PDB file of C-alpha atoms in Angstrom:
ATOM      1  CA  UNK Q   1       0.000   0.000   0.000  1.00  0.00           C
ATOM      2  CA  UNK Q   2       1.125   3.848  -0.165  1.00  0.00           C
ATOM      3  CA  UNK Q   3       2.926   4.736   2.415  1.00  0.00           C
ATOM      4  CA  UNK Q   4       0.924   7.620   3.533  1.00  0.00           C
ATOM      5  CA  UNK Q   5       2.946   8.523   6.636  1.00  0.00           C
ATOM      6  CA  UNK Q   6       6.136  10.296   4.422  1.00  0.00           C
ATOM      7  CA  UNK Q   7       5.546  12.705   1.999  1.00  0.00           C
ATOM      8  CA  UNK Q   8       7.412  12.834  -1.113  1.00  0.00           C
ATOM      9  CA  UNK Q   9       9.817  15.747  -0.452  1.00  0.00           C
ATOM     10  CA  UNK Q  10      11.169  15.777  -4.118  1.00  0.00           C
ATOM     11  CA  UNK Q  11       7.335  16.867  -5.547  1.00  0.00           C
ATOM     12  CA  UNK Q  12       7.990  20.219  -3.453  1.00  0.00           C
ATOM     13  CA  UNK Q  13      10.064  23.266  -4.792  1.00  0.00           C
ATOM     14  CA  UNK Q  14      12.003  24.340  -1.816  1.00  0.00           C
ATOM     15  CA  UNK Q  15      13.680  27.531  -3.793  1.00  0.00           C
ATOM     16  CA  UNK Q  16      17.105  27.700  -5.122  1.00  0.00           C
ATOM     17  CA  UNK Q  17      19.887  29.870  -2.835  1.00  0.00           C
ATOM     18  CA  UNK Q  18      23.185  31.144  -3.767  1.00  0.00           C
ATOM     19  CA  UNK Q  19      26.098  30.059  -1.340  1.00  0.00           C
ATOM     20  CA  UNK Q  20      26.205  31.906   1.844  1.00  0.00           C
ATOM     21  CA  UNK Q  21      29.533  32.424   1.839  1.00  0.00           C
ATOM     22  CA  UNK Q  22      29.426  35.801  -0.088  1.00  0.00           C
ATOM     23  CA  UNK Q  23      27.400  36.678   2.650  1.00  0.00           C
ATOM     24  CA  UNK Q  24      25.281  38.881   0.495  1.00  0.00           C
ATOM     25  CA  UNK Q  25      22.527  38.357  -2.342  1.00  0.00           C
ATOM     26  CA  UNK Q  26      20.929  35.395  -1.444  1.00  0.00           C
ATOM     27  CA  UNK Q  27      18.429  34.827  -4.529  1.00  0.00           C
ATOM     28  CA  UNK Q  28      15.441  33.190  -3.570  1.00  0.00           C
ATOM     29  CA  UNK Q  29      12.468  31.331  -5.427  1.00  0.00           C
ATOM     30  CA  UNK Q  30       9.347  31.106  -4.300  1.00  0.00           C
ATOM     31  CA  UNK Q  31       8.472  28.354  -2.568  1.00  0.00           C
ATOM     32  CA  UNK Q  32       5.288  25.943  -3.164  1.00  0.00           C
ATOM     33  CA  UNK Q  33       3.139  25.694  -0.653  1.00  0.00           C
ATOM     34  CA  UNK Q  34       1.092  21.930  -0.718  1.00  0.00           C
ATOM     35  CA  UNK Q  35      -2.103  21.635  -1.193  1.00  0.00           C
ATOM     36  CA  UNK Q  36      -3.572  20.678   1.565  1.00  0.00           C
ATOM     37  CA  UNK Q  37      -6.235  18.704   0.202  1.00  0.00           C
ATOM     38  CA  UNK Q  38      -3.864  16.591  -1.429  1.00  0.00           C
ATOM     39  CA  UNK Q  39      -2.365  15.777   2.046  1.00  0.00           C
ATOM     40  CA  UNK Q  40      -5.455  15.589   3.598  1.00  0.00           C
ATOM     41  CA  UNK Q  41      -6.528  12.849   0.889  1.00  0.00           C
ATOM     42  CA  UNK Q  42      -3.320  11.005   1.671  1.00  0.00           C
ATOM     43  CA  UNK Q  43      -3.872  10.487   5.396  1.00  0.00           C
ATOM     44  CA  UNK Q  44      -7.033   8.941   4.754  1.00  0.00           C
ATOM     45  CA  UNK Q  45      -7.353   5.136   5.105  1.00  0.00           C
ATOM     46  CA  UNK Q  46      -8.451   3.253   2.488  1.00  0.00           C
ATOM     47  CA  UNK Q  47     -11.987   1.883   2.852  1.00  0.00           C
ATOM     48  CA  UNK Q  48     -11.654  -2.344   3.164  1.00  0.00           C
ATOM     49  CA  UNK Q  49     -15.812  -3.440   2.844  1.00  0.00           C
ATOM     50  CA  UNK Q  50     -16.575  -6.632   3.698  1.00  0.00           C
ATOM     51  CA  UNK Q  51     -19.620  -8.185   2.602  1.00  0.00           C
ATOM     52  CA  UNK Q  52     -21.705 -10.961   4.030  1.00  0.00           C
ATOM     53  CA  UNK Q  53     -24.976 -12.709   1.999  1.00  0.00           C
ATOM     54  CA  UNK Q  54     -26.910 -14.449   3.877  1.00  0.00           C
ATOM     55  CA  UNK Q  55     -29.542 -16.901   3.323  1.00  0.00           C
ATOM     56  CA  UNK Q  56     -32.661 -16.520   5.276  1.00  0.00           C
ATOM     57  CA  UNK Q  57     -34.915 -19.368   3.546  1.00  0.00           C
ATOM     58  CA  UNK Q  58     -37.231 -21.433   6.133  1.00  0.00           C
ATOM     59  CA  UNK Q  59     -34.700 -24.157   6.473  1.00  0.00           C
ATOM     60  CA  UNK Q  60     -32.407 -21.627   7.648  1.00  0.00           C
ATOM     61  CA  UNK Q  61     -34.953 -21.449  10.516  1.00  0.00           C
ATOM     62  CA  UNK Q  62     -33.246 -22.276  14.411  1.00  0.00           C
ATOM     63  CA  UNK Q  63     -29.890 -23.451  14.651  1.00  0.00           C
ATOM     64  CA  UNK Q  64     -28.305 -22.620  11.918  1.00  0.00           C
ATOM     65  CA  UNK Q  65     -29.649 -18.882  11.512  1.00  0.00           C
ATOM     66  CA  UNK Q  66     -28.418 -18.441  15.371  1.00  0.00           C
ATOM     67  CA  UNK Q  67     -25.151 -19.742  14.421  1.00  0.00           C
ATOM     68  CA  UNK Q  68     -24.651 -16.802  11.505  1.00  0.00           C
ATOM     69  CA  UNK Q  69     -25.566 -14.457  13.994  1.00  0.00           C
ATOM     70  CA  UNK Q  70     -22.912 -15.730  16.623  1.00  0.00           C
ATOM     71  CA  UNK Q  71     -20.265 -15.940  14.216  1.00  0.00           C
ATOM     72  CA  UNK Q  72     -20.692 -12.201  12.743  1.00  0.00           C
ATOM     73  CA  UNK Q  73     -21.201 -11.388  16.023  1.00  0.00           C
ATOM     74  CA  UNK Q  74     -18.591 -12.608  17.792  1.00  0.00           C
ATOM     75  CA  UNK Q  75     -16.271 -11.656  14.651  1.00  0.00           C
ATOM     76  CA  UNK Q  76     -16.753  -8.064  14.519  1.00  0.00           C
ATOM     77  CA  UNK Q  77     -14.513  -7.541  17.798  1.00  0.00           C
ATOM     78  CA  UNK Q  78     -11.230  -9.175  15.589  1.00  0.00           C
ATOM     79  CA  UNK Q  79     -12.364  -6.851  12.652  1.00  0.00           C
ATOM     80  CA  UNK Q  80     -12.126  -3.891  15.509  1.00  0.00           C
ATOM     81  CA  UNK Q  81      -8.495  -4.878  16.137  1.00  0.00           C
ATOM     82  CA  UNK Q  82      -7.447  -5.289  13.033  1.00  0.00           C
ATOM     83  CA  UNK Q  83      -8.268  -1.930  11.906  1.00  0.00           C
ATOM     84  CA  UNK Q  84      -6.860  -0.132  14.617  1.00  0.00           C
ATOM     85  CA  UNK Q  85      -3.571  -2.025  13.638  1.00  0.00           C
ATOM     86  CA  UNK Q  86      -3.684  -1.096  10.245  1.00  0.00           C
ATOM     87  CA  UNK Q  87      -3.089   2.142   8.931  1.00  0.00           C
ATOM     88  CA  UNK Q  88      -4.666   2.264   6.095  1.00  0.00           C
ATOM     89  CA  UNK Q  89      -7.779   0.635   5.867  1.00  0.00           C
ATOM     90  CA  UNK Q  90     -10.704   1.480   7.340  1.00  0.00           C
ATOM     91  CA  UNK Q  91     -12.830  -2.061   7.450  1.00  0.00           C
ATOM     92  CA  UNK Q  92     -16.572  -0.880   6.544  1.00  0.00           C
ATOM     93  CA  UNK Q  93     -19.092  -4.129   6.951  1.00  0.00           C
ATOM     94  CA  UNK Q  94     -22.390  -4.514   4.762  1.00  0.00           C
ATOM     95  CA  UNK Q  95     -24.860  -7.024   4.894  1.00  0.00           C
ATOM     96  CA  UNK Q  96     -28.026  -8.903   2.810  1.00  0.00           C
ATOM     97  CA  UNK Q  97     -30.581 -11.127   3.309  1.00  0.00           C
ATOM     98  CA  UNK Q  98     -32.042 -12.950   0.702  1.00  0.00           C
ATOM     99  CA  UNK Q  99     -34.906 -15.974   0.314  1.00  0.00           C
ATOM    100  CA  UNK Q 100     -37.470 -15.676  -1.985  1.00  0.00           C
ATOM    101  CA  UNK Q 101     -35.981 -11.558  -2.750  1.00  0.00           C
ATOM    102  CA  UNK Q 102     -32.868 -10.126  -1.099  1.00  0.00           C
ATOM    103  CA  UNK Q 103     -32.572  -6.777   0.818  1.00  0.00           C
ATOM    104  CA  UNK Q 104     -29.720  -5.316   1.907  1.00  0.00           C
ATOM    105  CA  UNK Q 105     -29.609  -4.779   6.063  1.00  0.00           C
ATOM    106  CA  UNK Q 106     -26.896  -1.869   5.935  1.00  0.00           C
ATOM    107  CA  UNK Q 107     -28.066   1.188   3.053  1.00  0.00           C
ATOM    108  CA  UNK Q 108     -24.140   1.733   2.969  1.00  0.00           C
ATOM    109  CA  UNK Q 109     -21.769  -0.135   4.321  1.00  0.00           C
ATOM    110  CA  UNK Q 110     -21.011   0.766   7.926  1.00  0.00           C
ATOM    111  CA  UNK Q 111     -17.576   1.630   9.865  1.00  0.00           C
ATOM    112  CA  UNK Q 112     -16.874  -1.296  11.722  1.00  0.00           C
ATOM    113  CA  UNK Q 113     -15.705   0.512  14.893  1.00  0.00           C
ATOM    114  CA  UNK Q 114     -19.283   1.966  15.127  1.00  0.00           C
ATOM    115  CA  UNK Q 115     -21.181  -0.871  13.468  1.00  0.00           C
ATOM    116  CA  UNK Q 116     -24.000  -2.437  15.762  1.00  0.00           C
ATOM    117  CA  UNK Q 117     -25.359  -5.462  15.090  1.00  0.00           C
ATOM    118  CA  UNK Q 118     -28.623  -6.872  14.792  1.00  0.00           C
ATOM    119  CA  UNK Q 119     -29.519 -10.747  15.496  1.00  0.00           C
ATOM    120  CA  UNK Q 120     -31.452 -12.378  12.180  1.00  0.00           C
ATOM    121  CA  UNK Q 121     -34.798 -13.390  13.437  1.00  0.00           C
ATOM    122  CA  UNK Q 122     -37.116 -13.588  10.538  1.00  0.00           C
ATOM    123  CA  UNK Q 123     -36.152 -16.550   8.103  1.00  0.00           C
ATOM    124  CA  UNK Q 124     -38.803 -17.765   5.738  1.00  0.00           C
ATOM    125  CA  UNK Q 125     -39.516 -18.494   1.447  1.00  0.00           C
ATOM    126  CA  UNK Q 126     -36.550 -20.193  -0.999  1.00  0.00           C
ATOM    127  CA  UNK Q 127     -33.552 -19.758  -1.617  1.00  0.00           C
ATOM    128  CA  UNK Q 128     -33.168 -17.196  -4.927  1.00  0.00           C
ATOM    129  CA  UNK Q 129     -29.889 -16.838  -5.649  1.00  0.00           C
ATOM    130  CA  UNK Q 130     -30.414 -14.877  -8.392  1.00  0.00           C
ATOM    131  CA  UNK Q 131     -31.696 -11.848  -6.181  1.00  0.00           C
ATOM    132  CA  UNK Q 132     -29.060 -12.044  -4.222  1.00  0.00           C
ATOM    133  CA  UNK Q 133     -26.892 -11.398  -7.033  1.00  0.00           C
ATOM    134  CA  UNK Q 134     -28.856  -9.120  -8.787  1.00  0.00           C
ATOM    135  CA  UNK Q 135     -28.563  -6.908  -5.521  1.00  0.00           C
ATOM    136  CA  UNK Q 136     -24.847  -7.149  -5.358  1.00  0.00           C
ATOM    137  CA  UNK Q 137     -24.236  -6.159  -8.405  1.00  0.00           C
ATOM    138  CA  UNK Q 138     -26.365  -2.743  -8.272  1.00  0.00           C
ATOM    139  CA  UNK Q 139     -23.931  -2.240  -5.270  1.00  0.00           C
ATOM    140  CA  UNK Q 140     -20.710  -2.923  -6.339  1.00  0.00           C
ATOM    141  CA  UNK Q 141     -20.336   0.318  -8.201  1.00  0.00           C
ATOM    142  CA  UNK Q 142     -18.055   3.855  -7.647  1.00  0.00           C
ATOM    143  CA  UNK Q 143     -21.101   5.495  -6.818  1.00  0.00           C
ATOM    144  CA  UNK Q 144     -22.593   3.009  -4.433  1.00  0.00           C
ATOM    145  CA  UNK Q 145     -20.735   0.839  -1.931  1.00  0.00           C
ATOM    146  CA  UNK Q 146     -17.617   1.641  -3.212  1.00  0.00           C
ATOM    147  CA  UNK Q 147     -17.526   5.255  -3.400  1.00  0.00           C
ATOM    148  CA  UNK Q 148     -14.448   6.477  -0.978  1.00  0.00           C
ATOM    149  CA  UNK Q 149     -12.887   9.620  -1.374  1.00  0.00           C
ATOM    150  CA  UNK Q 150      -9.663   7.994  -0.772  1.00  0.00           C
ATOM    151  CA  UNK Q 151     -10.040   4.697  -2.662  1.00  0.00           C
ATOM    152  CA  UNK Q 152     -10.973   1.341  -1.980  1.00  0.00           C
ATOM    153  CA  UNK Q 153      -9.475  -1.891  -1.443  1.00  0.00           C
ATOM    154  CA  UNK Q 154     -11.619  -4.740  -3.222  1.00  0.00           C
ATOM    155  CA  UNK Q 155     -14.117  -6.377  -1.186  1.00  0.00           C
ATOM    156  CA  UNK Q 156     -14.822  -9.205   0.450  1.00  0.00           C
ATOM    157  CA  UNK Q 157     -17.796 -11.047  -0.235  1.00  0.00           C
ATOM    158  CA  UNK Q 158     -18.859 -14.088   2.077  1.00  0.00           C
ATOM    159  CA  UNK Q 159     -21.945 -16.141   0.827  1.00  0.00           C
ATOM    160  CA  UNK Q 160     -23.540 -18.157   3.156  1.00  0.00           C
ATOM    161  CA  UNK Q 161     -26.221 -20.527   1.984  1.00  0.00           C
ATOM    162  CA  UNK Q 162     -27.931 -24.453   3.148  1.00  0.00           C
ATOM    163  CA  UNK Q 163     -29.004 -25.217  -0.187  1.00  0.00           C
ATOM    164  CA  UNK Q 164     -29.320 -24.851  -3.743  1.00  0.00           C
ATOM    165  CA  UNK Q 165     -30.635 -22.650  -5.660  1.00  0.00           C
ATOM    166  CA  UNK Q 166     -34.742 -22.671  -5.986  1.00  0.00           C
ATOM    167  CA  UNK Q 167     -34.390 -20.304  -9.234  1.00  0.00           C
ATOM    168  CA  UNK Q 168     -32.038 -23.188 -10.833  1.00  0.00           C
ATOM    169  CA  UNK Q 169     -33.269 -22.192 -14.164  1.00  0.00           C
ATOM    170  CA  UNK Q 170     -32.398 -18.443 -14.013  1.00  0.00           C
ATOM    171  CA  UNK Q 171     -29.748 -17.549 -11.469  1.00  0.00           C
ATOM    172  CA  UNK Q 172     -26.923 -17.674 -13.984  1.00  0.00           C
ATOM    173  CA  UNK Q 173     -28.309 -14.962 -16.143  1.00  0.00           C
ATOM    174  CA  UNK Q 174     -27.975 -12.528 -13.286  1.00  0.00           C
ATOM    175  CA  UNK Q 175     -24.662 -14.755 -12.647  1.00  0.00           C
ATOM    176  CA  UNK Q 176     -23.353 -13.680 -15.690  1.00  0.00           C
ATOM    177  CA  UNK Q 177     -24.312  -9.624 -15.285  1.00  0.00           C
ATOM    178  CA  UNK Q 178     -23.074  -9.876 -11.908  1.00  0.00           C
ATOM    179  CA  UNK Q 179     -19.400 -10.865 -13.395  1.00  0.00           C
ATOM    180  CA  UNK Q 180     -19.329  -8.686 -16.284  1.00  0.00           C
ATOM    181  CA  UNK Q 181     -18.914  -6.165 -12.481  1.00  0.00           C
ATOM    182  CA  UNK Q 182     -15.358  -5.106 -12.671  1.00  0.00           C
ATOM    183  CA  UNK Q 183     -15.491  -4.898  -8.962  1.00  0.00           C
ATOM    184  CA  UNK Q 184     -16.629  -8.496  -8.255  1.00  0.00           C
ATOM    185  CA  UNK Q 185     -14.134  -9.811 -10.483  1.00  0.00           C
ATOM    186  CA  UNK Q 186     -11.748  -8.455  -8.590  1.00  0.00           C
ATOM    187  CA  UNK Q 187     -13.101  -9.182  -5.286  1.00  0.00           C
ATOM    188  CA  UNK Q 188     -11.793 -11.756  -3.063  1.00  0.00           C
ATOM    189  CA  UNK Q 189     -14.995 -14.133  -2.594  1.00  0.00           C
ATOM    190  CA  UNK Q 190     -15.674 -17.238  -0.240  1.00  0.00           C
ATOM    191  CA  UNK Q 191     -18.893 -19.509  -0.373  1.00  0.00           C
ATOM    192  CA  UNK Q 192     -19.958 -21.582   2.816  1.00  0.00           C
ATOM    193  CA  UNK Q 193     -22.512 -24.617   2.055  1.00  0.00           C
ATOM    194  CA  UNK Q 194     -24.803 -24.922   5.441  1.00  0.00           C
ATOM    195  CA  UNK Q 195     -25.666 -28.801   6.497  1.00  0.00           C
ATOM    196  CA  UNK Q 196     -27.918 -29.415   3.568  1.00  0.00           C
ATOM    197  CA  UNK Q 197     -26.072 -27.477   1.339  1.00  0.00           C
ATOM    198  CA  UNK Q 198     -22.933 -29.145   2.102  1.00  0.00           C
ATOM    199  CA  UNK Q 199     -24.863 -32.368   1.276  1.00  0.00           C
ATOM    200  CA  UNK Q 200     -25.949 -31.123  -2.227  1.00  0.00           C
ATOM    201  CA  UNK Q 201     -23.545 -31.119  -5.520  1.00  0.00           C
ATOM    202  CA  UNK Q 202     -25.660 -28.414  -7.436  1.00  0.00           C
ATOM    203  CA  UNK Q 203     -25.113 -25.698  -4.298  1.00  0.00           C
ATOM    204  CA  UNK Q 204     -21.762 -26.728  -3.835  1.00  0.00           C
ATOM    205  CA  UNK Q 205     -21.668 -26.042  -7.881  1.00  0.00           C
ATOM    206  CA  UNK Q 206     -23.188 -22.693  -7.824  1.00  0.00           C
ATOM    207  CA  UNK Q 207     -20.839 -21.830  -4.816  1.00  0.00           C
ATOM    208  CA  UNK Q 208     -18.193 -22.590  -7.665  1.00  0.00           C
ATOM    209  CA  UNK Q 209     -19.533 -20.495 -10.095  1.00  0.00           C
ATOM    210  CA  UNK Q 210     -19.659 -17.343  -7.631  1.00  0.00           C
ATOM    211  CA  UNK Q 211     -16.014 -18.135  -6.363  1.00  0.00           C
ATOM    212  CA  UNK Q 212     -14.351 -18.751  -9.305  1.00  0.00           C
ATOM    213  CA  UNK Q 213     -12.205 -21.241  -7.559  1.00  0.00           C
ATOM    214  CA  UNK Q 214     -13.465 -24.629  -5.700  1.00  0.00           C
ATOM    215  CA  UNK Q 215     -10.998 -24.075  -3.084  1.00  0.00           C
ATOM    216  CA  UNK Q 216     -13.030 -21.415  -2.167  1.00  0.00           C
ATOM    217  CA  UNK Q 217     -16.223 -23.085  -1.052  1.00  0.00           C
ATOM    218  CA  UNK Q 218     -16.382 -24.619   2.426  1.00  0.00           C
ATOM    219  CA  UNK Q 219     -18.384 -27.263   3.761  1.00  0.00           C
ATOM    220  CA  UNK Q 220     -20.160 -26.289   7.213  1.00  0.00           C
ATOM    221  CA  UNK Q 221     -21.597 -29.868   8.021  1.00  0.00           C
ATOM    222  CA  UNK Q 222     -22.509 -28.943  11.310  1.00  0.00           C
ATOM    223  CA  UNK Q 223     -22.963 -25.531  13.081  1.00  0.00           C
ATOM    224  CA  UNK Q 224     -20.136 -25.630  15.608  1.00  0.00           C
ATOM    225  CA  UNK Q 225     -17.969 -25.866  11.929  1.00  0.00           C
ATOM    226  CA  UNK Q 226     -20.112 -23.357  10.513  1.00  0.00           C
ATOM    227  CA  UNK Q 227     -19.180 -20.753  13.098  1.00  0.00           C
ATOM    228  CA  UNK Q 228     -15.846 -21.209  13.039  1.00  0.00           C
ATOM    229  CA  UNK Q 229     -15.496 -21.118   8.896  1.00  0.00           C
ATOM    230  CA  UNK Q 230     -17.594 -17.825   8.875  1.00  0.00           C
ATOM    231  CA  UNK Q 231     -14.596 -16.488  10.986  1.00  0.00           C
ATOM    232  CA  UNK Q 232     -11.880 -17.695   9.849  1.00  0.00           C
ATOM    233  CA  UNK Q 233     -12.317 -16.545   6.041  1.00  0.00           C
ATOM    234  CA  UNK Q 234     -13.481 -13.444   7.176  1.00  0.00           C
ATOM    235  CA  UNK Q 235     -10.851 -13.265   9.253  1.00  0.00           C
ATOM    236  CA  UNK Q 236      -8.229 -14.561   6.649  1.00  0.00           C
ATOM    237  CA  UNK Q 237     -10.289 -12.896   3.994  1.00  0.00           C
ATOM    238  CA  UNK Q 238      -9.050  -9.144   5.145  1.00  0.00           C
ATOM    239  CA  UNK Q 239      -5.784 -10.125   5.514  1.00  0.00           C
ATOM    240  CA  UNK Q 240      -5.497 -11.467   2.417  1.00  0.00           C
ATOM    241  CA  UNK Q 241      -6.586  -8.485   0.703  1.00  0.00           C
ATOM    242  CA  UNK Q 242      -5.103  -5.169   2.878  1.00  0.00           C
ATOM    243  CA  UNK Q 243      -1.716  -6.910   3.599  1.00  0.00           C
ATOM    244  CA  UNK Q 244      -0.446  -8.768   0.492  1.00  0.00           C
ATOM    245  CA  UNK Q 245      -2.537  -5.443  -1.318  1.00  0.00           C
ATOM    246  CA  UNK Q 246       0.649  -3.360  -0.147  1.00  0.00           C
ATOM    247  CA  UNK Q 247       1.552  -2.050  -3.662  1.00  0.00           C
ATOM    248  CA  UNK Q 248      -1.196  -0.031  -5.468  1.00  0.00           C
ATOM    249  CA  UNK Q 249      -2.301  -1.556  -8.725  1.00  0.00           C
ATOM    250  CA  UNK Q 250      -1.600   1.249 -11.134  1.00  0.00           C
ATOM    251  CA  UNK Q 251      -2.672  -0.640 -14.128  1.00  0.00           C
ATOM    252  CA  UNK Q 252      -5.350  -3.387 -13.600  1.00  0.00           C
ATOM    253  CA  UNK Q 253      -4.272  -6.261 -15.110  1.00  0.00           C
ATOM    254  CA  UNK Q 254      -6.473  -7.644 -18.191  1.00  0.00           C
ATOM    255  CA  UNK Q 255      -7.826 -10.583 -16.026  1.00  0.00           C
ATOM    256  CA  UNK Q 256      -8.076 -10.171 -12.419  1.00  0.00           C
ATOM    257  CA  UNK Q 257      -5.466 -11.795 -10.460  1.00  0.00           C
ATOM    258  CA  UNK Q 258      -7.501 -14.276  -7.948  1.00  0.00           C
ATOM    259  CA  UNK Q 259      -6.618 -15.145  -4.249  1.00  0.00           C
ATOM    260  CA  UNK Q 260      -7.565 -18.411  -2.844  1.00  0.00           C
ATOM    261  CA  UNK Q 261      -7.695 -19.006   0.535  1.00  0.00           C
ATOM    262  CA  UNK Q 262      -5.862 -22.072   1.581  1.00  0.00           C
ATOM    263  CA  UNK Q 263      -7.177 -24.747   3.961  1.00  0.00           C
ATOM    264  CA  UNK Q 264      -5.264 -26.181   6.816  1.00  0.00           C
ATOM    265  CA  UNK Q 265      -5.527 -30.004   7.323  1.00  0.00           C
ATOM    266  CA  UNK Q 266      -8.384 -31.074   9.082  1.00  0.00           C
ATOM    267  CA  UNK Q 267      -8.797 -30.094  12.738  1.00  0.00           C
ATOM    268  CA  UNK Q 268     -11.412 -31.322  15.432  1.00  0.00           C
ATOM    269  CA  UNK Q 269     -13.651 -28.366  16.885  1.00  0.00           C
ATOM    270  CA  UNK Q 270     -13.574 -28.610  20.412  1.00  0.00           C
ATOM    271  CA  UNK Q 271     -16.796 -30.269  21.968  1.00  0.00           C
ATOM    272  CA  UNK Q 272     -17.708 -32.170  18.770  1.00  0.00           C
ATOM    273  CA  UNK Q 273     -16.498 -34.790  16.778  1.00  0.00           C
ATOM    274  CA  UNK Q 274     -16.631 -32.851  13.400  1.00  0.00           C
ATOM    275  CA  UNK Q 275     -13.791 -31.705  11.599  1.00  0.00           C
ATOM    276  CA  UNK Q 276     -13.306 -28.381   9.774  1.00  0.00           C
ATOM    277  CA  UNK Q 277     -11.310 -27.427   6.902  1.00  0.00           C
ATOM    278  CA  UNK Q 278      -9.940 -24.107   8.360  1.00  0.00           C
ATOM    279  CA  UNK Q 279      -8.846 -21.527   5.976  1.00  0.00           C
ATOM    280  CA  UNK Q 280      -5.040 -20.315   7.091  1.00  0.00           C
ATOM    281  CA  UNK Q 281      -3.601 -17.174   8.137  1.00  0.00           C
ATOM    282  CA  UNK Q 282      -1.936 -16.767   4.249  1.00  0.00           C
ATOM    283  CA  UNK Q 283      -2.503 -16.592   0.991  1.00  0.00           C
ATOM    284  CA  UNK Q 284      -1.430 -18.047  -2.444  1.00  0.00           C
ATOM    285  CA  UNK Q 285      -1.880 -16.114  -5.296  1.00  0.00           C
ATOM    286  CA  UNK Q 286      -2.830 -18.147  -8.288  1.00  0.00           C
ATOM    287  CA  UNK Q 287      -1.542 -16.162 -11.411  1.00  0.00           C
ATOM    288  CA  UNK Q 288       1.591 -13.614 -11.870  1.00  0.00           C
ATOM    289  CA  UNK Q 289       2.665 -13.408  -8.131  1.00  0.00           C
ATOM    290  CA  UNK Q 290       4.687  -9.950  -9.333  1.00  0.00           C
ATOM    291  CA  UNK Q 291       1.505  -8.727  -9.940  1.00  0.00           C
ATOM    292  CA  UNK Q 292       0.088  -6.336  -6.519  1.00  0.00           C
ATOM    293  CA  UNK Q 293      -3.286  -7.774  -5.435  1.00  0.00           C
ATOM    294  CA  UNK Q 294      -5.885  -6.161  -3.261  1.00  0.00           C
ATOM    295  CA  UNK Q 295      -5.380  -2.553  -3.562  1.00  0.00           C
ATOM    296  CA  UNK Q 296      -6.874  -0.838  -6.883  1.00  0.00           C
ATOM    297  CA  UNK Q 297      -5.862   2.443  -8.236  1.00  0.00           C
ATOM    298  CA  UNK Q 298      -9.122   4.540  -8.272  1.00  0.00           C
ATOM    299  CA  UNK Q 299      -9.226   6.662 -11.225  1.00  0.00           C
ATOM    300  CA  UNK Q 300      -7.656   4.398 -13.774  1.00  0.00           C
ATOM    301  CA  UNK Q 301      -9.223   1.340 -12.576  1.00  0.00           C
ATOM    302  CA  UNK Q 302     -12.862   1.676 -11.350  1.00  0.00           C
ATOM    303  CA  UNK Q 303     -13.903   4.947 -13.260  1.00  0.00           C
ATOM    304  CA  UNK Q 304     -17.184   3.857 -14.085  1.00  0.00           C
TER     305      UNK Q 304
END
């Protein structure tokens, strides 16, 4: 990332003198004064948004819907620390429901150090993926979510579901707008598969499609595992994108450069006899690892 705590001296005319040794005529040029917007602008942390979609069909109903709400829950304290340890991002959290339609929770996505959250009560209907992305995608834009006046890192986006899709027949078409979204392709993205979901080859398939990369889809086959996954790629998820983003991305490459998460071996959760595939505190980058990942320049990126 920019290192936004030294200024580049050389971009500031500090005059020209004569040598004081004649003791007379010192010839000065004026000197620039900064702009201080421009340093303003630079102090500013970088907005990090992470996303979180979560199904709210009726199976979704008891257990499993109070599990979500621990994990995000219990998450948003590490999120806390991590952004007070990083200077420069600012970790900004924004959530959606979606069943039968999808809403989003947060209007904007909210400052994590202020962000208050609200238990999921209210789970009913199917499971329409194709809302869900239909809804992202309106977001994902410079003059929606991802309008910062000092940039953006690219998001996060966590999808959380226990079962396939019930619009099988017309998800991908929104599937397909949703990654013609220069944002999303760019966007570091995990998919969890609840219990039933983790049971089913076509979620576990559309998870797939959404990640771009099977690695990225998790099985949650029970919701001690479930809570855990949610985070540990969150978690993992941030890192991944403001620390190995530490060199802005002047010139987006023609094809995004993708992050996978890796998995460590199998571990038991404490208290139950269920394993979990937990994601690990690195990343791998899967294409030209010369190439800066995570950061994106503003104006010559995302103008759109």
């Amino acid at each position: 990332m920019a290192d936004t705590d030294n200024f580049d001296l050389d971009s500031f005319d500090f005059g020209e003198f004569d040598s004081l040794d004649t003791g007379v005529n010192i010839k000065r040029q004026p000197v620039l004064t900064p702009d201080v917007s421009n340093i303003v602008t630079s102090l500013k942390k970088r907005a990090m948004i992470v996303i979180f979609i979560i199904d709210i069909s009726g199976s979704m109903k008891g257990a499993r819907i109070g599990a979500v709400n621990d994990a995000v829950r219990n998450v948003l304290p590490e999120l806390k620390k991590r952004e007070k340890s990083n200077t420069s991002a600012e970790i900004r959290i924004a959530i959606m429901e979606f069943s039968n339609d999808a809403h989003w929770r947060t209007l904007l996505p909210e400052p994590v150090s202020t962000f208050q959250y609200r238990d999921i009560t209210d789970v009913y209907g199917g499971t329409n993926y194709g809302k869900a992305f239909e809804k992202l995608n309106e977001k994902l834009s410079a003059d929606q979510f991802m309008n910062s006046t000092a940039g953006a890192y690219t998001p996060l986006i966590v999808f959380m579901t226990d079962g396939k899709p019930s619009d099988m027949g017309l998800y991908r078409e929104y599937l397909d707008e949703l990654k013609r979204n220069k944002w999303f392709r760019y966007s570091t993205r995990v998919g969890i598969a609840i219990e039933d979901g983790a049971l089913s080859e076509d979620c576990k398939r559309v998870l797939t499609e959404f990640t771009d990369n099977e690695k990225n889809v998790f099985e949650a086959k029970n919701t001690a595992v479930l809570v855990r996954q949610i985070k540990l790629v969150t978690l993992t998820g941030v890192d991944s994108v403001t620390h190995q983003g530490s060199v802005q991305n002047q010139h987006a490459p023609s094809e995004p450069v993708r992050v996978k998460i890796r998995s460590f071996p199998s571990v038991p959760v404490q208290g139950n006899s269920e394993s979990v595939n937990a994601p690990a505190p690195t990343v791998a980058q899967t294409s030209n690892p010369t190439l800066p990942i995570g950061e994106i320049d503003w104006d010559s990126d995302f103008n759109f």
